[in-house]
């Protein structure tokens, strides 16, 4: 019988297949409301399902993707032709991922936010596994400002991410750990380096104390850039690549299975160019790829705009964005 470790190994092998990445399509209801409002649509169960069908059932996405991260709602939905989305993905050979955190809430006595969802996680993971999910994602959020992120938040978040990762691995689900550092603000790239180092060091210390098998774990970090309101923005890809690898080589253990970057509000072109600059450096100890949401979906969603006659055109744009992220 396959142990949880065997199952995770099969999944990690698939998720690390070369020159492909992961599509994040796990936007919460609040985020989908915002995204669909931007193209003039109401967000309801039907529009979200139609949009997710455009992504999931797009011909040939498996040439560029190893997996897709879904929102819980999508995991249980089916296409217009009544085929379960999970079956469509499995037939394409794609791994099914699931966002398992339950969003942000206020950290008491502070302006910072903490991620919720650990209490109910164990039983939810068992249900998601039954449905076909083989990897999961949990996101923490850090804002760089004069007094943030605080040591307190970094410590709490690191413990939570490591605890979540342990629960996943115990149930045969590969964890993606996502400590996002927002690009909002006027901070320099040097400041982001310092903050990233503190956050990732704390995270991997927590992973050691929870005895996490990092060879079956994926890190989904922000690239190291300046703040979007800084005079340094936009940073040339060579600077992003140098800053990111300088810090990551110091603090990310070599046996982390894969680093799949988030795009974090960079333009699609910027995110692809920066990713390529990072991937092009010699002797990287980890698999390096993408797990973008906006930088892949934005142009395609805009073209679709809720009209079925634009589905083909939108899918072509989706493929274009994916190709641009699989340049190696
Ligand atoms: C940072 O967001 C993740 C990556 O997306 P981008 O490439 O657009 O930055 C993404 O997976 C995110 O976690 C999901 O979209 C869910 O976010 P919400 O805020 O809707 O839970």
Tab-separated table of C-alpha atoms and ligand atoms in Angstrom:
chain	number	residue	atom	x	y	z
A	1	UNK	CA	0.000	0.000	0.000
A	2	UNK	CA	1.208	3.531	-0.776
A	3	UNK	CA	2.198	5.504	2.327
A	4	UNK	CA	1.548	9.283	2.514
A	5	UNK	CA	5.267	9.724	1.800
A	6	UNK	CA	5.033	7.574	-1.365
A	7	UNK	CA	1.995	9.523	-2.542
A	8	UNK	CA	3.727	12.872	-1.916
A	9	UNK	CA	6.786	11.657	-3.820
A	10	UNK	CA	4.663	10.758	-6.859
A	11	UNK	CA	3.080	14.214	-6.726
A	12	UNK	CA	6.333	16.084	-6.253
A	13	UNK	CA	7.865	14.249	-9.230
A	14	UNK	CA	4.984	15.471	-11.385
A	15	UNK	CA	5.042	19.021	-9.988
A	16	UNK	CA	8.768	19.341	-10.678
A	17	UNK	CA	8.648	18.228	-14.322
A	18	UNK	CA	11.055	20.561	-16.135
A	19	UNK	CA	10.062	23.711	-17.969
A	20	UNK	CA	6.467	23.699	-16.782
A	21	UNK	CA	4.799	25.455	-13.867
A	22	UNK	CA	1.701	25.760	-11.729
A	23	UNK	CA	-1.300	27.963	-12.454
A	24	UNK	CA	-2.838	29.599	-9.380
A	25	UNK	CA	-6.595	29.771	-10.011
A	26	UNK	CA	-7.575	29.745	-6.350
A	27	UNK	CA	-8.831	33.300	-5.890
A	28	UNK	CA	-11.151	33.686	-2.916
A	29	UNK	CA	-14.729	34.838	-3.451
A	30	UNK	CA	-13.741	38.373	-2.444
A	31	UNK	CA	-10.885	38.455	-4.952
A	32	UNK	CA	-13.045	36.970	-7.711
A	33	UNK	CA	-15.707	39.600	-7.014
A	34	UNK	CA	-13.027	42.225	-7.561
A	35	UNK	CA	-11.541	40.613	-10.696
A	36	UNK	CA	-14.924	40.022	-12.345
A	37	UNK	CA	-16.129	43.525	-11.449
A	38	UNK	CA	-13.082	44.879	-13.313
A	39	UNK	CA	-14.449	43.310	-16.532
A	40	UNK	CA	-18.013	44.413	-15.754
A	41	UNK	CA	-19.375	41.094	-14.493
A	42	UNK	CA	-21.227	40.032	-11.383
A	43	UNK	CA	-19.451	37.297	-9.491
A	44	UNK	CA	-21.805	34.397	-8.820
A	45	UNK	CA	-21.421	30.639	-8.761
A	46	UNK	CA	-22.172	30.441	-12.516
A	47	UNK	CA	-19.785	33.150	-13.752
A	48	UNK	CA	-16.993	31.809	-11.572
A	49	UNK	CA	-17.645	28.275	-12.889
A	50	UNK	CA	-17.720	29.441	-16.515
A	51	UNK	CA	-14.487	31.344	-16.109
A	52	UNK	CA	-12.751	28.458	-14.356
A	53	UNK	CA	-13.949	26.102	-17.130
A	54	UNK	CA	-12.244	28.371	-19.681
A	55	UNK	CA	-8.963	27.819	-17.818
A	56	UNK	CA	-9.272	24.172	-16.831
A	57	UNK	CA	-10.605	22.866	-20.148
A	58	UNK	CA	-8.233	24.900	-22.318
A	59	UNK	CA	-6.670	22.567	-24.918
A	60	UNK	CA	-2.928	21.878	-24.492
A	61	UNK	CA	-2.403	23.603	-21.120
A	62	UNK	CA	-0.719	20.397	-19.990
A	63	UNK	CA	2.205	21.257	-22.290
A	64	UNK	CA	3.038	24.165	-19.958
A	65	UNK	CA	1.567	23.185	-16.610
A	66	UNK	CA	2.177	20.472	-14.037
A	67	UNK	CA	-0.763	21.451	-11.864
A	68	UNK	CA	-3.477	23.975	-11.071
A	69	UNK	CA	-4.374	25.333	-7.636
A	70	UNK	CA	-8.150	25.490	-7.214
A	71	UNK	CA	-10.459	27.245	-4.805
A	72	UNK	CA	-12.638	24.875	-2.752
A	73	UNK	CA	-15.723	25.895	-4.761
A	74	UNK	CA	-14.066	24.821	-8.048
A	75	UNK	CA	-12.929	21.475	-6.626
A	76	UNK	CA	-16.553	20.348	-6.411
A	77	UNK	CA	-17.789	21.904	-9.687
A	78	UNK	CA	-18.313	20.424	-13.173
A	79	UNK	CA	-18.154	21.732	-16.725
A	80	UNK	CA	-21.132	22.678	-18.929
A	81	UNK	CA	-20.979	19.125	-20.277
A	82	UNK	CA	-21.233	17.851	-16.682
A	83	UNK	CA	-17.731	16.469	-16.378
A	84	UNK	CA	-16.128	17.061	-12.974
A	85	UNK	CA	-13.344	19.619	-13.188
A	86	UNK	CA	-11.169	17.184	-11.209
A	87	UNK	CA	-11.709	14.515	-13.891
A	88	UNK	CA	-10.823	16.966	-16.667
A	89	UNK	CA	-7.564	17.799	-14.900
A	90	UNK	CA	-6.739	14.167	-14.156
A	91	UNK	CA	-7.383	13.193	-17.794
A	92	UNK	CA	-4.893	15.875	-18.849
A	93	UNK	CA	-2.328	14.454	-16.405
A	94	UNK	CA	-2.381	17.614	-14.262
A	95	UNK	CA	-2.046	17.544	-10.477
A	96	UNK	CA	-4.956	19.012	-8.564
A	97	UNK	CA	-4.092	21.599	-5.932
A	98	UNK	CA	-6.287	23.296	-3.372
A	99	UNK	CA	-6.009	26.544	-1.418
A	100	UNK	CA	-6.612	25.537	2.201
A	101	UNK	CA	-6.075	28.707	4.176
A	102	UNK	CA	-9.219	30.629	5.058
A	103	UNK	CA	-7.951	34.133	4.413
A	104	UNK	CA	-6.698	36.921	6.619
A	105	UNK	CA	-7.864	38.368	9.914
A	106	UNK	CA	-6.542	41.193	12.072
A	107	UNK	CA	-3.598	40.410	14.302
A	108	UNK	CA	-4.742	41.792	17.687
A	109	UNK	CA	-3.172	45.109	18.796
A	110	UNK	CA	-1.506	45.650	15.421
A	111	UNK	CA	-2.121	46.807	11.856
A	112	UNK	CA	-0.948	43.450	10.497
A	113	UNK	CA	-2.942	40.460	9.279
A	114	UNK	CA	-2.649	36.808	10.170
A	115	UNK	CA	-3.860	33.837	8.097
A	116	UNK	CA	-6.738	31.710	9.416
A	117	UNK	CA	-7.749	28.085	8.910
A	118	UNK	CA	-5.608	25.739	10.973
A	119	UNK	CA	-8.404	24.591	13.342
A	120	UNK	CA	-10.520	22.826	10.748
A	121	UNK	CA	-7.655	21.825	8.493
A	122	UNK	CA	-7.206	18.142	9.281
A	123	UNK	CA	-10.722	17.076	8.332
A	124	UNK	CA	-10.837	19.386	5.299
A	125	UNK	CA	-7.591	17.889	3.968
A	126	UNK	CA	-9.098	14.397	4.184
A	127	UNK	CA	-12.130	15.550	2.164
A	128	UNK	CA	-9.979	17.331	-0.430
A	129	UNK	CA	-7.810	14.222	-0.826
A	130	UNK	CA	-10.917	12.084	-1.473
A	131	UNK	CA	-11.945	14.565	-4.141
A	132	UNK	CA	-8.554	14.203	-5.893
A	133	UNK	CA	-6.421	17.030	-4.479
A	134	UNK	CA	-2.762	16.020	-4.150
A	135	UNK	CA	-1.185	19.346	-3.257
A	136	UNK	CA	-2.237	22.329	-1.181
A	137	UNK	CA	-1.384	25.974	-0.700
A	138	UNK	CA	-1.340	28.269	2.340
A	139	UNK	CA	-0.535	31.962	1.988
A	140	UNK	CA	0.822	34.395	4.561
A	141	UNK	CA	0.969	38.094	3.778
A	142	UNK	CA	3.598	40.622	4.857
A	143	UNK	CA	3.512	44.361	4.253
A	144	UNK	CA	6.789	46.294	4.334
A	145	UNK	CA	6.431	49.605	6.158
A	146	UNK	CA	8.344	51.575	8.754
A	147	UNK	CA	7.590	49.133	11.575
A	148	UNK	CA	6.419	46.094	9.669
A	149	UNK	CA	6.652	43.199	9.307
A	150	UNK	CA	6.967	42.652	13.064
A	151	UNK	CA	9.016	39.842	14.585
A	152	UNK	CA	5.825	38.765	16.291
A	153	UNK	CA	3.977	38.215	12.991
A	154	UNK	CA	6.963	36.549	11.323
A	155	UNK	CA	7.231	34.094	14.233
A	156	UNK	CA	3.505	33.288	14.340
A	157	UNK	CA	3.201	32.901	10.568
A	158	UNK	CA	6.270	30.679	10.338
A	159	UNK	CA	4.894	28.340	12.995
A	160	UNK	CA	1.525	28.213	11.252
A	161	UNK	CA	2.989	27.491	7.809
A	162	UNK	CA	5.180	24.714	9.190
A	163	UNK	CA	2.251	23.234	11.145
A	164	UNK	CA	0.080	23.313	8.010
A	165	UNK	CA	2.881	21.655	5.986
A	166	UNK	CA	3.159	18.866	8.561
A	167	UNK	CA	-0.590	18.173	8.439
A	168	UNK	CA	-0.485	18.013	4.632
A	169	UNK	CA	2.486	15.654	4.444
A	170	UNK	CA	0.863	13.347	7.022
A	171	UNK	CA	-2.138	13.005	4.724
A	172	UNK	CA	-0.264	12.466	1.428
A	173	UNK	CA	-0.701	16.051	0.236
A	174	UNK	CA	2.298	18.094	-0.954
A	175	UNK	CA	2.324	21.512	0.781
A	176	UNK	CA	3.077	24.767	-0.996
A	177	UNK	CA	4.255	27.301	1.563
A	178	UNK	CA	3.596	30.878	0.441
A	179	UNK	CA	5.037	33.719	2.521
A	180	UNK	CA	4.024	36.614	0.266
A	181	UNK	CA	5.791	39.971	0.709
A	182	UNK	CA	3.594	42.629	-0.874
A	183	UNK	CA	5.131	44.949	-3.477
A	184	UNK	CA	3.009	47.901	-2.306
A	185	UNK	CA	5.113	50.646	-0.762
A	186	UNK	CA	8.106	52.858	-1.440
A	187	UNK	CA	10.762	50.609	0.097
A	188	UNK	CA	14.065	49.904	-1.681
A	189	UNK	CA	15.143	46.550	-3.064
A	190	UNK	CA	17.789	46.453	-0.297
A	191	UNK	CA	15.069	46.675	2.356
A	192	UNK	CA	13.156	43.839	0.672
A	193	UNK	CA	16.316	41.733	0.790
A	194	UNK	CA	16.624	42.226	4.557
A	195	UNK	CA	12.938	41.492	5.170
A	196	UNK	CA	12.934	38.429	2.900
A	197	UNK	CA	15.966	37.024	4.658
A	198	UNK	CA	14.320	37.415	8.081
A	199	UNK	CA	11.044	35.825	6.919
A	200	UNK	CA	12.578	32.868	5.083
A	201	UNK	CA	15.093	32.178	7.863
A	202	UNK	CA	12.299	32.069	10.418
A	203	UNK	CA	10.154	29.892	8.123
A	204	UNK	CA	12.860	27.290	7.551
A	205	UNK	CA	13.739	27.265	11.284
A	206	UNK	CA	10.086	26.450	11.974
A	207	UNK	CA	10.167	23.747	9.286
A	208	UNK	CA	13.145	22.144	11.062
A	209	UNK	CA	11.327	22.192	14.396
A	210	UNK	CA	8.259	20.547	12.817
A	211	UNK	CA	10.523	18.028	11.047
A	212	UNK	CA	9.181	18.918	7.614
A	213	UNK	CA	10.495	16.923	4.670
A	214	UNK	CA	11.519	19.837	2.460
A	215	UNK	CA	12.237	17.507	-0.460
A	216	UNK	CA	8.454	17.083	-0.648
A	217	UNK	CA	7.632	20.763	-0.077
A	218	UNK	CA	7.322	23.668	-2.524
A	219	UNK	CA	8.159	27.275	-1.660
A	220	UNK	CA	5.998	29.936	-3.349
A	221	UNK	CA	7.727	33.238	-2.602
A	222	UNK	CA	7.707	36.762	-3.929
A	223	UNK	CA	10.611	37.751	-6.143
A	224	UNK	CA	12.823	40.347	-4.465
A	225	UNK	CA	11.955	43.763	-5.925
A	226	UNK	CA	11.657	47.286	-4.599
A	227	UNK	CA	8.231	48.610	-3.623
A	228	UNK	CA	6.021	49.589	-6.550
A	229	UNK	CA	5.979	53.236	-5.389
A	230	UNK	CA	9.781	53.401	-5.050
A	231	UNK	CA	11.878	55.425	-7.502
A	232	UNK	CA	13.743	52.156	-8.229
A	233	UNK	CA	10.602	50.602	-9.753
A	234	UNK	CA	10.530	48.861	-12.179
A	235	UNK	CA	13.759	47.073	-11.287
A	236	UNK	CA	15.665	45.624	-14.233
A	237	UNK	CA	15.370	41.812	-14.387
A	238	UNK	CA	19.125	41.493	-13.760
A	239	UNK	CA	18.693	43.334	-10.404
A	240	UNK	CA	15.667	41.228	-9.418
A	241	UNK	CA	17.517	38.048	-10.282
A	242	UNK	CA	20.708	39.085	-8.443
A	243	UNK	CA	18.855	40.223	-5.299
A	244	UNK	CA	16.575	37.180	-5.213
A	245	UNK	CA	19.328	34.625	-5.682
A	246	UNK	CA	21.698	36.374	-3.291
A	247	UNK	CA	19.210	35.955	-0.439
A	248	UNK	CA	17.689	32.632	-1.471
A	249	UNK	CA	21.091	30.959	-1.747
A	250	UNK	CA	21.782	32.042	1.841
A	251	UNK	CA	18.538	30.882	3.437
A	252	UNK	CA	16.600	28.401	1.267
A	253	UNK	CA	17.885	24.862	1.883
A	254	UNK	CA	19.080	23.090	-1.260
A	255	UNK	CA	16.737	20.172	-0.708
A	256	UNK	CA	13.565	22.269	-1.058
A	257	UNK	CA	11.898	20.478	-3.973
A	258	UNK	CA	10.942	23.511	-6.013
A	259	UNK	CA	10.588	27.278	-5.873
A	260	UNK	CA	7.497	28.454	-7.758
A	261	UNK	CA	7.312	32.242	-7.681
A	262	UNK	CA	4.123	34.282	-7.356
A	263	UNK	CA	3.738	37.359	-9.573
A	264	UNK	CA	2.376	39.650	-6.849
A	265	UNK	CA	1.029	42.485	-9.014
A	266	UNK	CA	3.907	42.717	-11.502
A	267	UNK	CA	2.729	43.049	-15.093
A	268	UNK	CA	2.579	39.763	-17.018
A	269	UNK	CA	5.645	40.735	-19.067
A	270	UNK	CA	7.640	41.855	-16.029
A	271	UNK	CA	6.875	38.649	-14.135
A	272	UNK	CA	7.937	36.487	-17.115
A	273	UNK	CA	11.115	38.474	-17.756
A	274	UNK	CA	12.110	38.402	-14.092
A	275	UNK	CA	11.397	34.684	-13.835
A	276	UNK	CA	13.503	34.014	-16.922
A	277	UNK	CA	16.382	36.097	-15.531
A	278	UNK	CA	16.318	34.044	-12.312
A	279	UNK	CA	16.022	30.697	-14.110
A	280	UNK	CA	18.880	31.569	-16.456
A	281	UNK	CA	21.458	31.732	-13.656
A	282	UNK	CA	23.824	28.782	-13.562
A	283	UNK	CA	23.913	26.090	-10.876
A	284	UNK	CA	20.578	26.658	-9.160
A	285	UNK	CA	20.169	24.023	-6.461
A	286	UNK	CA	16.361	23.925	-6.777
A	287	UNK	CA	13.821	23.517	-9.545
A	288	UNK	CA	12.686	27.098	-10.294
A	289	UNK	CA	9.358	27.861	-11.949
A	290	UNK	CA	6.130	29.870	-11.610
A	291	UNK	CA	2.865	29.674	-9.720
A	292	UNK	CA	1.364	32.892	-11.071
A	293	UNK	CA	-2.282	33.925	-10.906
A	294	UNK	CA	-2.606	37.485	-12.233
A	295	UNK	CA	0.425	37.434	-14.543
A	296	UNK	CA	-1.092	34.496	-16.411
A	297	UNK	CA	-4.806	35.147	-16.121
A	298	UNK	CA	-5.234	38.908	-16.495
A	299	UNK	CA	-5.035	39.278	-20.311
A	300	UNK	CA	-7.119	36.170	-20.885
A	301	UNK	CA	-9.859	37.224	-18.471
A	302	UNK	CA	-10.029	40.646	-20.095
A	303	UNK	CA	-10.474	39.177	-23.571
A	304	UNK	CA	-13.183	36.784	-22.392
A	305	UNK	CA	-15.265	39.423	-20.560
A	306	UNK	CA	-18.005	36.882	-19.912
A	307	UNK	CA	-18.831	36.340	-23.620
A	308	UNK	CA	-18.824	32.756	-24.907
A	309	UNK	CA	-17.822	33.892	-28.431
A	310	UNK	CA	-14.467	35.061	-27.036
A	311	UNK	CA	-13.537	31.823	-25.275
A	312	UNK	CA	-11.198	30.633	-28.071
A	313	UNK	CA	-9.419	33.969	-28.293
A	314	UNK	CA	-9.064	34.128	-24.505
A	315	UNK	CA	-7.657	30.593	-24.423
A	316	UNK	CA	-5.098	31.505	-27.069
A	317	UNK	CA	-3.985	34.390	-24.861
A	318	UNK	CA	-3.770	32.024	-21.893
A	319	UNK	CA	-1.476	29.744	-23.915
A	320	UNK	CA	0.620	32.741	-24.996
A	321	UNK	CA	1.186	33.748	-21.381
A	322	UNK	CA	2.004	30.167	-20.372
A	323	UNK	CA	4.478	29.789	-23.248
A	324	UNK	CA	6.221	32.988	-22.220
A	325	UNK	CA	6.785	31.485	-18.778
A	326	UNK	CA	8.227	28.258	-20.195
A	327	UNK	CA	11.043	29.801	-22.215
A	328	UNK	CA	13.963	27.687	-21.044
B	1	LIG	C1	-0.291	36.228	-4.114
B	1	LIG	O1	-1.328	35.561	-4.688
B	1	LIG	C2	-1.055	34.260	-5.206
B	1	LIG	C3	-0.320	34.341	-6.508
B	1	LIG	O2	-1.059	35.175	-7.354
B	1	LIG	P1	-0.328	36.346	-8.139
B	1	LIG	O3	0.604	35.645	-9.099
B	1	LIG	O4	-1.469	37.047	-8.826
B	1	LIG	O5	0.369	37.185	-7.122
B	1	LIG	C4	-2.374	33.545	-5.414
B	1	LIG	O6	-2.206	32.147	-5.454
B	1	LIG	C5	-3.320	33.909	-4.339
B	1	LIG	O7	-2.904	33.284	-3.165
B	1	LIG	C6	-4.683	33.471	-4.797
B	1	LIG	O8	-5.014	34.224	-5.938
B	1	LIG	C7	-5.709	33.626	-3.733
B	1	LIG	O9	-5.653	34.902	-3.201
B	1	LIG	P2	-6.901	35.378	-2.288
B	1	LIG	O10	-6.444	36.697	-1.745
B	1	LIG	O11	-8.036	35.515	-3.220
B	1	LIG	O12	-7.106	34.325	-1.264
